[in-house]
XYZ file of C-alpha atoms in Angstrom:
271
model
C 22.972 -38.760 24.494
C 19.356 -38.586 25.852
C 19.091 -39.447 29.695
C 15.729 -40.192 31.179
C 15.029 -40.469 34.860
C 12.323 -41.789 37.338
C 11.898 -43.055 40.687
C 9.199 -44.082 43.258
C 7.089 -46.140 40.925
C 5.867 -48.104 43.865
C 4.461 -50.808 41.380
C 2.803 -53.129 44.212
C 1.521 -50.325 46.301
C -0.340 -48.585 43.477
C -1.463 -52.053 42.330
C 0.016 -51.441 38.900
C 0.411 -54.592 36.661
C 4.066 -54.914 36.616
C 3.835 -56.624 32.858
C 1.576 -53.857 31.711
C 4.174 -51.201 33.161
C 6.739 -52.827 31.744
C 5.565 -53.157 28.161
C 4.464 -49.425 28.051
C 7.879 -47.941 29.639
C 9.907 -50.024 27.145
C 7.851 -48.868 24.313
C 8.003 -45.038 25.267
C 11.835 -45.210 26.273
C 12.585 -46.929 22.724
C 9.876 -44.584 20.976
C 12.014 -41.464 22.168
C 15.359 -43.370 21.842
C 16.658 -42.806 25.318
C 20.308 -43.706 25.700
C 20.197 -44.038 29.450
C 16.976 -44.814 31.573
C 17.940 -44.168 35.636
C 16.058 -45.512 38.390
C 16.510 -43.694 41.802
C 14.882 -46.521 43.496
C 11.409 -47.672 45.128
C 9.771 -50.126 42.392
C 8.822 -52.701 44.787
C 8.876 -53.455 48.432
C 11.187 -56.281 47.376
C 14.871 -55.989 46.273
C 14.295 -59.152 44.054
C 11.460 -57.845 42.508
C 13.024 -54.582 41.728
C 16.006 -55.932 40.308
C 14.172 -58.413 37.782
C 12.090 -55.647 36.556
C 14.758 -53.325 35.600
C 17.070 -56.202 34.132
C 14.182 -57.295 31.773
C 13.338 -53.542 31.227
C 17.400 -53.419 29.882
C 16.639 -56.402 27.979
C 13.515 -54.629 25.989
C 15.161 -51.063 25.397
C 18.093 -50.137 23.023
C 19.595 -47.986 25.687
C 20.960 -48.743 28.824
C 19.212 -48.900 32.532
C 20.743 -48.377 35.662
C 18.961 -48.293 39.142
C 19.735 -47.799 42.893
C 17.880 -49.123 45.847
C 15.124 -47.082 47.809
C 14.284 -47.823 51.144
C 11.285 -49.766 50.184
C 13.396 -51.719 47.718
C 15.474 -52.538 50.751
C 12.678 -54.260 52.766
C 12.742 -57.561 51.618
C 15.060 -60.053 49.941
C 18.411 -58.357 50.402
C 20.828 -57.621 52.876
C 22.867 -54.483 53.888
C 25.839 -56.662 52.679
C 24.309 -57.455 49.493
C 23.254 -53.934 48.787
C 26.892 -52.658 49.413
C 27.747 -55.373 46.432
C 27.577 -55.341 42.803
C 24.442 -57.439 42.462
C 23.523 -56.542 39.022
C 25.214 -54.936 35.940
C 22.229 -52.446 36.018
C 22.773 -52.133 39.843
C 25.103 -48.955 40.399
C 25.250 -48.214 43.914
C 28.784 -46.858 45.192
C 29.787 -47.101 41.575
C 30.762 -44.445 38.889
C 30.164 -44.898 35.267
C 31.904 -42.939 32.376
C 29.920 -42.169 29.534
C 31.687 -43.137 26.460
C 33.245 -40.597 24.371
C 32.154 -37.750 26.715
C 33.306 -35.656 29.494
C 30.480 -36.986 31.899
C 30.437 -39.508 34.653
C 27.297 -40.673 36.479
C 27.777 -41.727 40.321
C 25.273 -43.294 41.960
C 24.574 -44.034 45.723
C 21.676 -45.061 47.685
C 22.003 -42.732 49.998
C 20.457 -42.557 53.683
C 19.682 -40.318 56.231
C 21.289 -38.462 59.710
C 18.332 -36.813 61.049
C 20.247 -33.477 60.304
C 16.871 -32.125 58.740
C 15.530 -31.976 62.053
C 18.560 -30.862 64.444
C 16.127 -29.965 67.279
C 15.373 -33.416 68.118
C 17.091 -35.837 70.369
C 18.669 -38.257 68.366
C 17.883 -40.984 70.807
C 14.295 -40.171 70.536
C 14.470 -40.011 66.860
C 15.491 -43.693 67.071
C 12.980 -44.730 69.312
C 10.175 -43.121 67.178
C 11.648 -44.833 64.278
C 11.910 -48.216 65.675
C 8.131 -47.805 66.852
C 6.514 -46.348 63.711
C 8.780 -46.150 60.495
C 8.600 -48.519 57.790
C 12.590 -49.064 57.712
C 12.685 -51.096 60.813
C 12.373 -53.669 58.112
C 15.709 -52.831 56.520
C 18.659 -55.049 57.164
C 20.907 -52.683 58.840
C 23.944 -53.626 61.127
C 24.545 -49.847 61.277
C 23.397 -47.240 63.102
C 21.364 -44.505 60.861
C 24.309 -41.625 61.393
C 26.929 -44.111 60.934
C 25.286 -45.598 57.504
C 25.211 -41.623 56.416
C 28.721 -41.435 57.272
C 29.608 -44.505 55.075
C 27.734 -42.859 52.291
C 29.428 -39.437 52.563
C 32.794 -41.433 52.470
C 31.658 -43.265 49.276
C 30.546 -40.368 47.489
C 33.556 -38.205 47.898
C 35.895 -40.834 46.967
C 33.913 -41.153 43.655
C 33.975 -37.383 43.193
C 37.948 -37.061 42.744
C 38.015 -37.945 39.063
C 37.259 -34.366 37.941
C 34.650 -35.094 35.066
C 31.286 -33.544 35.018
C 29.141 -35.522 37.277
C 25.505 -36.271 37.311
C 24.692 -37.754 40.788
C 21.950 -40.056 41.374
C 20.332 -40.914 44.630
C 16.988 -42.080 46.627
C 17.063 -39.882 49.565
C 16.641 -35.917 49.697
C 19.942 -34.323 49.393
C 18.914 -30.421 50.563
C 16.625 -29.002 53.230
C 15.406 -26.653 50.896
C 13.851 -29.715 48.904
C 11.472 -30.987 51.885
C 7.953 -31.025 51.494
C 6.165 -27.761 53.074
C 4.354 -28.331 56.296
C 0.631 -29.125 56.065
C -1.949 -26.341 57.080
C -3.457 -29.109 59.520
C 0.071 -29.872 61.298
C -0.380 -26.501 63.285
C -1.005 -28.355 66.643
C 1.961 -29.181 68.712
C 1.147 -33.494 68.379
C 1.360 -33.237 64.598
C 4.315 -30.641 64.397
C 6.230 -33.405 66.179
C 5.246 -35.856 63.725
C 6.370 -33.844 60.777
C 9.871 -33.331 62.448
C 10.286 -36.775 63.027
C 9.134 -37.627 59.522
C 11.888 -34.894 57.930
C 14.771 -36.760 60.139
C 14.045 -39.767 58.161
C 13.905 -38.042 54.557
C 17.817 -37.272 53.711
C 20.861 -35.432 54.845
C 21.861 -31.830 54.744
C 25.716 -33.166 54.601
C 25.048 -34.699 51.252
C 24.066 -31.130 49.626
C 27.316 -29.652 51.460
C 29.709 -32.257 50.035
C 28.001 -32.016 46.258
C 28.097 -28.275 45.946
C 31.605 -27.938 47.337
C 32.538 -29.451 43.932
C 32.120 -27.187 40.814
C 32.154 -30.166 38.602
C 28.714 -32.044 39.808
C 26.019 -30.465 37.652
C 22.686 -32.672 38.262
C 21.606 -34.218 41.061
C 18.604 -36.528 40.614
C 16.429 -37.814 43.838
C 13.283 -39.585 44.878
C 11.833 -40.553 48.328
C 9.590 -37.501 48.571
C 6.528 -37.642 46.654
C 4.410 -34.857 44.996
C 5.660 -31.799 42.930
C 8.785 -30.711 43.842
C 10.385 -27.841 41.277
C 13.833 -28.058 40.348
C 16.224 -26.109 42.737
C 19.870 -24.554 41.422
C 22.248 -23.755 43.446
C 25.290 -22.319 41.738
C 26.180 -24.946 38.526
C 24.022 -27.912 40.565
C 20.458 -28.394 39.871
C 18.696 -30.894 41.856
C 15.569 -32.660 40.245
C 12.832 -35.088 41.519
C 11.131 -37.577 39.720
C 9.176 -39.468 41.968
C 5.725 -40.996 40.579
C 4.625 -41.203 44.275
C 1.378 -43.319 45.694
C -2.003 -42.740 44.377
C -3.961 -43.400 47.511
C -2.269 -40.762 49.043
C -3.479 -38.549 46.545
C 0.282 -37.751 45.174
C -0.809 -38.151 41.530
C -1.804 -35.392 39.342
C -2.840 -37.653 36.439
C -5.585 -40.192 36.239
C -3.385 -43.317 35.728
C -0.110 -44.534 36.145
C 1.279 -44.243 32.530
C 0.663 -40.099 32.241
C 1.730 -39.865 36.125
C 5.001 -41.774 34.995
C 5.359 -39.856 31.995
C 4.477 -36.152 33.742
C 7.007 -37.324 36.474
C 9.889 -38.047 34.020
C 13.157 -36.098 34.448
C 15.344 -35.608 30.709
C 18.495 -34.310 30.328
C 20.806 -34.258 27.497
C 24.724 -34.340 27.299
C 27.529 -34.424 25.045
């Protein structure tokens, strides 16, 4: 089985025609005979648009589309309670899918963050900074960030008990070694503080600690951070990033969306 993974297409932010992107992606996925296309979040700043796009893509390809939500997808037209429910046959958050006639299982979880990538910061200070500056203030959330991450850990642990070989799909960064490097111009204390604050919202080290405690987890796909992030292997587990990123932030290596999407795709084959 051929599994292809993408994330962070940000079609609205990148000002890409959804119809043109849909046609190109469907044509390519059918051309390479992809059995599964996994999307790890952040298609639009609107969950309904993301859901509609990926459901339509699912109708256009011979394979199966599964997706989870990123923080940008969560900004509009969806509540926390809705995100925790099965909103679509293609939406796989907090669910597991056992590949037919295979020893492999796909586990998917949107994920979240708990400031563990910046342990030197005061939790209350980080929460205030988030409320003032971070885009996720627009996300409907009845829990604190730490409580939400606790829920994620509980959900993932429950799905890991089946004993099958696991492919794990999430949006947020699962390991501190996967964070972006500090920019050279961030040497001043003021910029150093910003860098630490941003890292606090990127994911949770607790997720990697959990995944690496299970010898049956072989692949983890994550997004959220853009740019080039090489694969990282710890033991039997390899982490892959497949984010397309945002063009105006100079995160693309290609001249256009189609080639950037192609260059960022990750592909694995399982039996």
